[in-house]
XYZ file of C-alpha atoms in Angstrom:
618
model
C 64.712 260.355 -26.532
C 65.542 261.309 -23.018
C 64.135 259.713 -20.272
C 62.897 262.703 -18.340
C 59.030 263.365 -19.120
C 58.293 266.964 -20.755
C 56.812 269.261 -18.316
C 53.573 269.580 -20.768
C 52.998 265.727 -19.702
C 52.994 266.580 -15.947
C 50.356 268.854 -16.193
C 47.041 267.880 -14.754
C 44.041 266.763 -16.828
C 40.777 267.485 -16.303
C 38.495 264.536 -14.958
C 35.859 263.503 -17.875
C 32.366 262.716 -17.315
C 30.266 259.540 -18.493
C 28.041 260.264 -21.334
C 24.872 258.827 -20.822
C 22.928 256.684 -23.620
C 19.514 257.192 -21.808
C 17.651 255.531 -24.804
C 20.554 252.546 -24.778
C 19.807 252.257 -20.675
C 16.251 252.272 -21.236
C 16.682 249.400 -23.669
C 19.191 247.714 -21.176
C 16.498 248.082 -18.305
C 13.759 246.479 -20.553
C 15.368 243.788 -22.609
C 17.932 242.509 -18.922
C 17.215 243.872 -15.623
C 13.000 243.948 -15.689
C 11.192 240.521 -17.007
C 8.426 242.953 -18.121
C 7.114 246.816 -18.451
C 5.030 246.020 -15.701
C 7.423 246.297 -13.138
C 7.198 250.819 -14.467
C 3.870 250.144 -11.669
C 6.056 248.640 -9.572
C 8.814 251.745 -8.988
C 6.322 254.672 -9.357
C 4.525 253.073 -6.396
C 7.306 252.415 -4.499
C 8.874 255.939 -4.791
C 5.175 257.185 -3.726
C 5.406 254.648 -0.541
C 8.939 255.873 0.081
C 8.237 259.070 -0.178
C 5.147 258.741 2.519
C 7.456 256.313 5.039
C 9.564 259.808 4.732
C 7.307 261.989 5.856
C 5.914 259.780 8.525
C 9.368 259.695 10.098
C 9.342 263.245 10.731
C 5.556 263.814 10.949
C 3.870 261.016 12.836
C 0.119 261.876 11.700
C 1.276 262.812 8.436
C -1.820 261.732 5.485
C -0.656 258.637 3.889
C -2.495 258.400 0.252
C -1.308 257.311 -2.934
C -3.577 257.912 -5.878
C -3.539 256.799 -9.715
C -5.544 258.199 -12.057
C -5.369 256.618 -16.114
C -7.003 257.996 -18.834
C -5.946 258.138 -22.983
C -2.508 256.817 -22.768
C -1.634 259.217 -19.524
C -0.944 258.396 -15.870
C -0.845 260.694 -12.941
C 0.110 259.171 -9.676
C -0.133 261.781 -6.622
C 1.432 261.213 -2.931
C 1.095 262.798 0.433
C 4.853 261.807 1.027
C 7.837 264.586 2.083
C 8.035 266.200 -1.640
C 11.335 267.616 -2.978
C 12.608 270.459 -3.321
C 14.585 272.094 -6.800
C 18.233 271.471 -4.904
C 16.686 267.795 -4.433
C 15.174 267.548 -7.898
C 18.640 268.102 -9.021
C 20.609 265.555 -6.652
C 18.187 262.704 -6.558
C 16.321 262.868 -10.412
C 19.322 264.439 -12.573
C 21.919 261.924 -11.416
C 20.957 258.129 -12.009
C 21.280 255.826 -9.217
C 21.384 258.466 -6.387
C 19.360 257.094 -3.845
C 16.625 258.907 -1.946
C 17.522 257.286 0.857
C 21.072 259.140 1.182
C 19.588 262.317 1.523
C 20.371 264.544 4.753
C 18.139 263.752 7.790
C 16.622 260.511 5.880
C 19.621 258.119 7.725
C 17.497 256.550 10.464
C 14.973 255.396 8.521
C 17.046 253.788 5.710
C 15.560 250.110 6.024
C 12.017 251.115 5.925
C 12.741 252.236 2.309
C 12.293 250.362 -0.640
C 13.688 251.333 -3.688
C 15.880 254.219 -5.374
C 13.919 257.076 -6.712
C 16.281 257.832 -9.756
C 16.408 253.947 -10.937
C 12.407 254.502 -10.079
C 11.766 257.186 -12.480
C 14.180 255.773 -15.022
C 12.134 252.735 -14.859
C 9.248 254.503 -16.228
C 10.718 255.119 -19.918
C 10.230 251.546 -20.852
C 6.391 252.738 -21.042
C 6.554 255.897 -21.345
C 8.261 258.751 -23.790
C 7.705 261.747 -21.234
C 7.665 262.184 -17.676
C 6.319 265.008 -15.705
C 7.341 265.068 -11.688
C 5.577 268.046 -9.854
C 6.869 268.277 -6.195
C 6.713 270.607 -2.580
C 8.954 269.685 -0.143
C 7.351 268.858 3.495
C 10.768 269.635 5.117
C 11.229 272.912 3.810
C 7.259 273.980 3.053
C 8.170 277.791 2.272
C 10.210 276.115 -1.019
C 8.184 276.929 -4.020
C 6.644 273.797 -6.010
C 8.613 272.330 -8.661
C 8.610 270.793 -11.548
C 11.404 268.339 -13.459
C 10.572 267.267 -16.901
C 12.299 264.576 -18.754
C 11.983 262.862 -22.405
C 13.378 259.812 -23.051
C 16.488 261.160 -25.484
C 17.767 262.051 -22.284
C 16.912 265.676 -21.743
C 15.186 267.194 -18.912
C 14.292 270.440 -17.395
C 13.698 272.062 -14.025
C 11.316 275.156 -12.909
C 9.765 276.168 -9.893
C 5.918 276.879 -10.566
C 3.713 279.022 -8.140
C 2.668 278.065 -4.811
C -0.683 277.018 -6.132
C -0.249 274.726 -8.693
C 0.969 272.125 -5.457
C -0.957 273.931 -2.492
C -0.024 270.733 -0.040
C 3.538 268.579 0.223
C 3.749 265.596 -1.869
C 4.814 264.323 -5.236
C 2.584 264.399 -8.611
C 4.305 261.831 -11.267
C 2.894 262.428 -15.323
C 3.311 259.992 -17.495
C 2.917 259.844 -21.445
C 3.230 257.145 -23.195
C 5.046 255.821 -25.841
C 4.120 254.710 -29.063
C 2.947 251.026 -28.859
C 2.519 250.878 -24.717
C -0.940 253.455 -24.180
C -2.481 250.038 -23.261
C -0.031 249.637 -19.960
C -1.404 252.896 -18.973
C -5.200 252.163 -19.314
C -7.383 252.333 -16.341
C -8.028 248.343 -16.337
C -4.323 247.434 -16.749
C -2.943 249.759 -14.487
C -5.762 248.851 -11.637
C -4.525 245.481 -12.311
C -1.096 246.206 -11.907
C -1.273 248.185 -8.801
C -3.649 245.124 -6.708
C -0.678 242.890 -7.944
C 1.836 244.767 -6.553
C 0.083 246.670 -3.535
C -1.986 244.823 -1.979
C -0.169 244.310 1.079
C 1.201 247.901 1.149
C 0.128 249.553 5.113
C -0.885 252.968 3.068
C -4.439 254.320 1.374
C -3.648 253.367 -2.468
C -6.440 253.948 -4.754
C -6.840 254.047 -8.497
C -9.679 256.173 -9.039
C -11.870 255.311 -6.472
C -11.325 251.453 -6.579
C -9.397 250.473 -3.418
C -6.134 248.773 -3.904
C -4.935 247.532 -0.656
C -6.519 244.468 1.215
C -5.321 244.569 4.915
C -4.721 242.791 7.134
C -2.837 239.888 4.903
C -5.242 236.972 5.167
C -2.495 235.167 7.482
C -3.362 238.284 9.776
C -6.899 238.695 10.151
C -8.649 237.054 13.165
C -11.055 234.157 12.509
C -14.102 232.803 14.692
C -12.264 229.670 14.700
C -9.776 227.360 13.626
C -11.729 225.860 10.765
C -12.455 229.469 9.540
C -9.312 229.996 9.529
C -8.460 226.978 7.517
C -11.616 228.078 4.867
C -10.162 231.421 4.671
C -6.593 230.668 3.828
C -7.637 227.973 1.612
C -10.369 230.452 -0.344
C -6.498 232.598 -0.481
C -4.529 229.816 -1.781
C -6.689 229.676 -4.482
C -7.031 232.689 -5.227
C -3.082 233.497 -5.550
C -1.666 229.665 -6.726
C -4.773 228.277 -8.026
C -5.022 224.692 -6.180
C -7.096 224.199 -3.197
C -4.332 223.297 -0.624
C -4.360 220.110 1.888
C -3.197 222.148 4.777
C -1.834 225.614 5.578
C 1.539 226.136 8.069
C 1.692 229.260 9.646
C 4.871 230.851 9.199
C 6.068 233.483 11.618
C 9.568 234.683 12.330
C 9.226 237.923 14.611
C 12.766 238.262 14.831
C 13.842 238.105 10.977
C 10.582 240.323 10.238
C 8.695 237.428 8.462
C 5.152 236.928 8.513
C 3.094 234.112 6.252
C 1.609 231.242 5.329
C 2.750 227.828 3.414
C 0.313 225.550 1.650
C 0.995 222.105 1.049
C 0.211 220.775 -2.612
C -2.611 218.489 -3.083
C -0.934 216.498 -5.725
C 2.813 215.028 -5.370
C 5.577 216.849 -7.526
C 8.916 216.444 -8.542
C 11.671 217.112 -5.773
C 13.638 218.623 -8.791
C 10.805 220.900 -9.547
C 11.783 223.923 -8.430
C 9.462 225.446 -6.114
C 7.749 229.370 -6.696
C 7.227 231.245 -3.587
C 5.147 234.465 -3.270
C 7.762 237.258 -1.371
C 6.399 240.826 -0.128
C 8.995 243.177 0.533
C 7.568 245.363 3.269
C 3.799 245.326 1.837
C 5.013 245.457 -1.902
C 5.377 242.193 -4.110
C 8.783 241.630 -4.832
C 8.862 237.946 -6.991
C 6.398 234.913 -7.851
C 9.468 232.981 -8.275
C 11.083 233.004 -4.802
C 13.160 229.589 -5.579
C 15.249 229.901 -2.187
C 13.111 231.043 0.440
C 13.371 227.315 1.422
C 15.133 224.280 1.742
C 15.162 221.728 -1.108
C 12.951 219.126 0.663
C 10.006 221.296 0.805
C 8.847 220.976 -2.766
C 5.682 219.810 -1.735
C 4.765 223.601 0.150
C 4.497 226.740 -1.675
C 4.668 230.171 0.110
C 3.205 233.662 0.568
C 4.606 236.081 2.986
C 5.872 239.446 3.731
C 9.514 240.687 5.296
C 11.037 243.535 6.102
C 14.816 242.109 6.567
C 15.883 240.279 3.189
C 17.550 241.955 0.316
C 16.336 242.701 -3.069
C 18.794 241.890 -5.965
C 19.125 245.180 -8.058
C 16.280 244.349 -10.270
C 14.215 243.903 -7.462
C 12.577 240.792 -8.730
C 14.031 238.275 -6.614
C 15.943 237.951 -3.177
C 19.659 238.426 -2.949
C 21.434 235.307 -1.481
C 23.190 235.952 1.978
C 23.711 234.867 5.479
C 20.416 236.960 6.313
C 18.322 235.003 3.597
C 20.049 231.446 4.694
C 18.961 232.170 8.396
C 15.690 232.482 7.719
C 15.711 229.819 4.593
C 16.499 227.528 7.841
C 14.208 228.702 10.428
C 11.340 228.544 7.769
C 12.446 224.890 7.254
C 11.609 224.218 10.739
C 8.582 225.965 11.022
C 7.703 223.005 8.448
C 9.076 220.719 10.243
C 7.311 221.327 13.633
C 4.065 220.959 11.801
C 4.881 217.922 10.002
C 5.804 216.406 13.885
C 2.468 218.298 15.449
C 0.207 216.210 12.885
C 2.855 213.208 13.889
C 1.778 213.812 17.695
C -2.334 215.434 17.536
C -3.785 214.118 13.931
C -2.890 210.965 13.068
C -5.300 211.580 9.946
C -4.364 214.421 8.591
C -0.811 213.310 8.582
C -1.769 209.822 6.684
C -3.457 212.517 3.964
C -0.418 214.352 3.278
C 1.946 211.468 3.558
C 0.152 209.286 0.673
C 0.804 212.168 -1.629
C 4.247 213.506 -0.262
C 6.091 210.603 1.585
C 9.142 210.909 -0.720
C 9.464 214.772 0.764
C 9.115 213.258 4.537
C 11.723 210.625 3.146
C 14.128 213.133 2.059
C 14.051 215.341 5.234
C 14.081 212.288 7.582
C 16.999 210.379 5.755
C 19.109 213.322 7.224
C 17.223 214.274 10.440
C 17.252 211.020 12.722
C 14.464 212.756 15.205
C 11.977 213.482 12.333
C 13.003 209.790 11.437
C 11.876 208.803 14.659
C 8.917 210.592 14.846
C 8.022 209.630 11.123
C 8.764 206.246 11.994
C 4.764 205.062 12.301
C 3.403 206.330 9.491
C 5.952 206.519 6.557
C 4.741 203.920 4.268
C 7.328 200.944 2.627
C 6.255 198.324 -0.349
C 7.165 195.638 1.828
C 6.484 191.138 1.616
C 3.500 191.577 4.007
C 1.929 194.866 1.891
C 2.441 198.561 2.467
C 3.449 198.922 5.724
C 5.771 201.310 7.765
C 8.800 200.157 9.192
C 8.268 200.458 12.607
C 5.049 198.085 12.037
C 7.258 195.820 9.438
C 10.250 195.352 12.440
C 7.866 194.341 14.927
C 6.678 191.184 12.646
C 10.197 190.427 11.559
C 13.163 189.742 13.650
C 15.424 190.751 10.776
C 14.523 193.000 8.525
C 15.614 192.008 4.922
C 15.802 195.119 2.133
C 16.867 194.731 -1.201
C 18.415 197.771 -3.061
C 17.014 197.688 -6.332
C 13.182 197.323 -7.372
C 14.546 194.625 -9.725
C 15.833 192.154 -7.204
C 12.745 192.852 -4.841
C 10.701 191.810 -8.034
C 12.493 189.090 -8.433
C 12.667 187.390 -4.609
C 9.516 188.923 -3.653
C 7.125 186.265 -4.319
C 9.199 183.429 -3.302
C 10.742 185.227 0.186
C 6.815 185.640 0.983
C 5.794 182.046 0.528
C 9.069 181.034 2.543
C 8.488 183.636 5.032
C 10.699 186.105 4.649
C 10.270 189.403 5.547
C 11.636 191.743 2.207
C 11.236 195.455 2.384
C 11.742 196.834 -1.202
C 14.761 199.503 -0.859
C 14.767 200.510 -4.677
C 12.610 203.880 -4.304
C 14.316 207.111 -4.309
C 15.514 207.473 -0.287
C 14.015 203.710 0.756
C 17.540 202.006 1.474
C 18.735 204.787 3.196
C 16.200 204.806 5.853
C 16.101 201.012 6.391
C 20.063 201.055 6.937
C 19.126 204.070 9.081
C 16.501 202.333 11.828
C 19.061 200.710 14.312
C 19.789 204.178 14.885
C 16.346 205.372 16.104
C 15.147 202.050 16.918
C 18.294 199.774 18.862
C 18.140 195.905 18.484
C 16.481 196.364 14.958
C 18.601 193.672 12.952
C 18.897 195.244 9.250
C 20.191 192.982 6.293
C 20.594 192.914 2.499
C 18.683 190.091 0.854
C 21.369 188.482 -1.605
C 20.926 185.162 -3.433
C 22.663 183.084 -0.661
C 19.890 184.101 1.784
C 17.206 183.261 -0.088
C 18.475 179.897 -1.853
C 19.047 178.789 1.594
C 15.464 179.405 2.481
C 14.655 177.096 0.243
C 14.073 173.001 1.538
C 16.987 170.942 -0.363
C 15.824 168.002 -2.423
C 16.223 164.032 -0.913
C 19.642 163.225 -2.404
C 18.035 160.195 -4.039
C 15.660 162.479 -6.040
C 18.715 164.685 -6.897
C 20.935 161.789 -8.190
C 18.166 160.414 -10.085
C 17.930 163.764 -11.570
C 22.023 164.097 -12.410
C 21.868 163.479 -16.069
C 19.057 166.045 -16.405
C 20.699 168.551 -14.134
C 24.130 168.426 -16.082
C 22.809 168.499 -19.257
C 20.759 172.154 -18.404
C 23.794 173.000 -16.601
C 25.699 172.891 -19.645
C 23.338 174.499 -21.538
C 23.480 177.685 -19.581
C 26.790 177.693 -18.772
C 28.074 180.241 -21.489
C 25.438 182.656 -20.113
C 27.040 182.661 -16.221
C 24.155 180.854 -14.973
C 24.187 177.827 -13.321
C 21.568 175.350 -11.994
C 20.191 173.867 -8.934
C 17.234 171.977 -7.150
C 15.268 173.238 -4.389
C 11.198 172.515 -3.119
C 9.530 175.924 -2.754
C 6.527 177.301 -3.040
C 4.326 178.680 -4.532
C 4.059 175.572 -6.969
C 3.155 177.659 -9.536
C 6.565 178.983 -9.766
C 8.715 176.361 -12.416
C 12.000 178.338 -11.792
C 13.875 181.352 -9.832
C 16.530 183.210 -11.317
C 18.904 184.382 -8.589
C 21.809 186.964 -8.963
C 22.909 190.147 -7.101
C 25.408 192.965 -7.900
C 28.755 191.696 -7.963
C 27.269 188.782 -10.356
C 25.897 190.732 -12.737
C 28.757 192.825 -12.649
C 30.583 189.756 -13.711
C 27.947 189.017 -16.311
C 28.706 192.743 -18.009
C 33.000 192.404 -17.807
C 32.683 188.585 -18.985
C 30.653 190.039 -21.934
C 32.623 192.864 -22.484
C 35.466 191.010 -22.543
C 34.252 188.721 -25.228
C 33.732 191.452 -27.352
C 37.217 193.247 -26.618
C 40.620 193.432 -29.122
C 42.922 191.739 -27.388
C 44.603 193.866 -25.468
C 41.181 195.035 -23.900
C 39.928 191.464 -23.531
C 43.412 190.983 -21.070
C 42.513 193.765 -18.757
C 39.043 192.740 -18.520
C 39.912 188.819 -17.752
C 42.433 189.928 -15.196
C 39.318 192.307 -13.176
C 37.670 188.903 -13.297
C 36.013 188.556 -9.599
C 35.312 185.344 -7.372
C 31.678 186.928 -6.971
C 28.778 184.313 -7.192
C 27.425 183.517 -10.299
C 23.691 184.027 -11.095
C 21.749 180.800 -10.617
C 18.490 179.460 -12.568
C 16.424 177.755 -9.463
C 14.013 175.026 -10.668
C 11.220 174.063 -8.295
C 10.779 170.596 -7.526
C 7.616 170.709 -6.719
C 6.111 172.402 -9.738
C 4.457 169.537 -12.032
C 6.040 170.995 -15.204
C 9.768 170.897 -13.727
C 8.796 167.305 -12.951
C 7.516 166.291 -16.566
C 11.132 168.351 -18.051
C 12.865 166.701 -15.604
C 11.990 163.097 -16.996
C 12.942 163.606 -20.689
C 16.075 161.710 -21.695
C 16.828 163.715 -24.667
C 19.896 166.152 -23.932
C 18.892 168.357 -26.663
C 15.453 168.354 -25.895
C 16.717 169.241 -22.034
C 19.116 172.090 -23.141
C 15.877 173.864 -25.033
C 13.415 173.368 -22.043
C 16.452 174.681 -19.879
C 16.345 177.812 -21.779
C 12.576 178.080 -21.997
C 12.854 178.241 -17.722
C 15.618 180.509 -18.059
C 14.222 182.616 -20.326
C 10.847 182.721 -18.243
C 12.772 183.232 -15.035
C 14.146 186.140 -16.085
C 10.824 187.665 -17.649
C 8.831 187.114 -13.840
C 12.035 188.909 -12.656
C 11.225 192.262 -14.706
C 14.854 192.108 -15.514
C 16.320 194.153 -18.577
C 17.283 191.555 -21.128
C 21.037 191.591 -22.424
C 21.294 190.851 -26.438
C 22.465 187.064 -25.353
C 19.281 186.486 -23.121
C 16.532 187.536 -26.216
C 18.792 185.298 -28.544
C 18.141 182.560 -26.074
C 14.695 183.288 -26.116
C 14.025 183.206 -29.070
C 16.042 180.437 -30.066
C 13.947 178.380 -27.539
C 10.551 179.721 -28.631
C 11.292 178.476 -31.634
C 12.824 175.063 -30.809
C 9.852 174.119 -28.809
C 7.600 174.935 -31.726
C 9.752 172.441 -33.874
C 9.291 169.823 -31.248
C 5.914 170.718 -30.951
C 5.309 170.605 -34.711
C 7.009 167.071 -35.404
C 6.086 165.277 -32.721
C 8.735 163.350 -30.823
C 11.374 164.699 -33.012
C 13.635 166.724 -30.752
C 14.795 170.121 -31.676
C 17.659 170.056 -34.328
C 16.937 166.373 -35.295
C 16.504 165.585 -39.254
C 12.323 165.101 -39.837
C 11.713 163.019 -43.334
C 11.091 166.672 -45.119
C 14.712 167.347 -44.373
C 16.368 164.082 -45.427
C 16.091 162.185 -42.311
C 16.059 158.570 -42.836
């Protein structure tokens, strides 16, 4: 075949047009882009408040009235906005997508618009099966009215009518609806609807003769006083979220074109709950479910306000994530913050109110934020040795402030570091460590250390060395005992005397509890890895008390076996005071002591193990 094309092939084709599945889009609109046929409200009243903002740009003292009128499965929605004319009908409602706000002379006014009126009107069939737009032009009033009708197999029709059938400029919308969706057009629903939406929007809305718009915004009105104020907003809060809120922060961003308010939760929440915020989008409601309107450690607010500079996604249900939306996601955060240091500085009470439900928010922001760390310093509350106390109060009473990092090991020294006089601040809550490592920074000389083992064993007052060697045989024979568990044993005089025994470990020793016991269950291969991780950390130790009378009485048996079993009984009790999670070795122990005792118990001075007469014993 020869190379050279044939000069039929060079010949130019003929561009081909889309073929539009208007029933198929519909379906697409309902079932992906819109959570719900409400949002048909939605577009038909933002194409009327388009459609007004217009006018208004060309005609200052133009009327401003949008009116809905519901009756038998119809809607009629009427504006005073700038109308179209048939060439306009053509551009903006014939081709899907085309944006009313491209149209000639409508440039300067582009960002007080809210939606497209094509995607508007398309909107519409997910309700309804026919719509009806009657429309005069304000730009070009000599233009004959017309009309475009549209069904929802995708056909449509234009006609000019007589001057009389749309005497003033504006835009008449006529909606049928389908089968199975007359109730979204009912009077009730559709007032509804249009408060939702509207009720922020600056222009006369009315359906029927019930008022939909309630201006100012409640953040806007003027009050006789502060505490009116407060009464108002909260009466608001309760209205829109349904919780009567502890406080209110104003939030108002001239600049990015934000206006609002934030109420803080009276109950605490999860900081992975994800947080619904109330966004207006000049006057109309654009989402419940504004999720990044601000930063992650404000879970415990929840938002309503109104902007005129962020970006709708296409669905216009949410806000589109950009530089624009970041700013202000960042200079709402500080509005917050500015409060929370306000109450810090002027009302000492109100600030102990919110922080004993949200200190772990507080925590969060001032982990990363060493000023709101230092102005949070008084009043964020710690589970500390001497009760709940903040740290600033805590470092005053303690030279050296001791933290453990688990709730486990705080249970565990807690009682003992008291009686000794230790000062323990329990670092185990979510963000707790963190900001005790954190307070040399804001507060210099602070001395910060971890409580380990070491520290507290040395707390403890040693035993006379003629008690302790009187006590060898005793001591060897528990230390044997617990030797296979990583344990060992020593003597020390503490109180409180209630206290038989302290078992002491940290990190890197049970870390060398889990490989030794993994490695005793390993092939060998495994079991050779594992013994050649094996650490020089410290190994846990059981602590018996001296003082306490039963440690005494144990201490004076002379029966090894008899000692190994009461070892285990401390051990085993030790660990249970300690809240610690038992390994499968430790609730063998225990019960394999439990039930030695009982035997001893049972036959008198027979020790555990030892043939009774029953058994064959001579």
């Amino acid at each position: 075949m020869d190379s050279q094309t044939s000069p039929s092939s060079q010949a130019p084709q003929p561009p081909h047009t889309f073929q539009v599945d208007l029933r198929g889009l519909v379906d697409l609109l309902s079932h992906h882009l819109y959570s719900s046929p409400k949002v048909y409200l939605r577009e038909l009243l933002q194409n009327a408040v388009d459609a007004i903002t217009a006018r208004r740009a060309e005609e200052s003292d133009a009327p401003a009235r949008v009116r809905l009128f519901a009756a038998d499965g119809r809607l009629r929605v009427e504006d005073s906005g700038v109308g179209l004319t048939e060439a306009d009908v053509h551009s903006l409602l014939a081709t899907i997508g085309r944006s009313s706000k491209r149209a000639e002379g409508l440039q300067d006014v582009r960002s007080d618009f809210l939606g497209q009126f094509g995607i508007g009107l398309l909107a519409c069939f997910v309700v309804a099966e026919r719509i009806r737009v009657v429309s005069r032009s304000a730009r070009t009033p000599e233009a004959p009215p017309v009309e475009w009708t549209a069904r929802d197999d995708g056909s449509y029709t234009v006609r000019t009518l007589p001057h009389e059938e749309r005497p003033e400029p504006g835009t008449t919308v006529h909606l049928v609806a389908r089968a199975g969706a007359a109730e979204w057009l009912s009077e009730q629903r559709v007032l509804a609807l249009a408060r939702h939406f509207g009720s922020l929007l600056p222009y006369d809305v009315r359906v029927g003769d019930e008022a939909v718009t309630d201006l100012p915004a409640p953040w806007n009105r003027p009050y006789p006083s502060p505490a009116n104020r407060r009464v108002a907003l909260a009466r608001h809060c309760h209205e829109v979220f349904g919780f009567t809120p502890l406080d209110s922060v104003e939030l108002d961003l001239p600049v990015a074109g934000v206006r609002g308010v934030a109420y803080v939760l009276p109950s605490a929440v999860s900081p992975a709950q994800r947080a619904g915020h109330r966004v207006h989008l000049k006057g109309m409601l654009l989402t419940e479910r504004g999720e990044q309107l601000l930063p992650d450690w404000a879970f415990f607010v929840r938002c309503v306000l109104d902007t005129d500079s962020l970006r709708p996604t296409a669905s216009r249900e949410s806000l589109y994530e950009d530089e624009t939306l970041a700013a202000v996601r960042e200079a709402l955060g500080e509005r917050i913050r500015s409060w929370l240091t306000g109450l810090a500085a002027g009302d000492p009470h109100r600030l102990a109110a919110f922080l004993e439900v949200h200190h772990l928010g507080v925590k969060s922001l001032a982990r990363h934020d060493e000023e709101m760390l230092r102005t949070m310093l008084p009043w964020l509350p710690f589970e500390t040795t001497d009760g709940r106390l903040s740290l600033e109060e805590f470092a005053r009473r303690h030279p050296v402030v001791h933290f453990t990092r688990t709730v486990e090991e705080y249970r565990q020294v807690a009682p003992i570091a008291s009686a000794q006089g230790i000062g323990v601040v329990n670092g185990g809550y979510t963000y707790d460590g963190e900001l005790v490592e954190a307070l040399p920074s804001v507060r210099p000389g602070t001395v910060v250390a971890e409580l380990d083992a070491d520290t507290v064993t040395a707390h403890l007052d040693t035993v006379a060395a003629a008690d302790e060697l009187a006590l060898a045989g005793f001591l060897a024979a528990a230390r044997a005992k617990l030797d296979p568990l990583g344990c060992d044993v020593v003597l020390r005089a503490f109180h409180p005397l209630s206290v038989p025994a302290l078992h002491l470990d940290d990190r890197g020793a049970r870390h060398e509890q889990a490989r030794a016991q993994a490695e005793a269950q390993a092939d060998d291969l495994w079991a050779g890895i594992l013994g050649s991780l094996r650490g020089s950390a410290p190994r846990a130790r059981l602590v018996l008390n001296h003082l306490n009378p039963l440690v005494r009485r144990i201490s004076s048996l002379n029966d090894p076996e008899l000692i190994g079993t009461a070892a285990e009984s401390l051990y085993g009790q030790a660990l249970l005071m300690a809240q610690r999670p038992l390994r499968p070795a430790d609730s063998a122990l225990l019960n394999r002591a439990f039930i030695g005792l009982l035997e001893w118990a049972t036959h008198g001075e027979s020790a555990p193990g030892e043939p009774t007469e029953e058994q064959g014993g001579h």
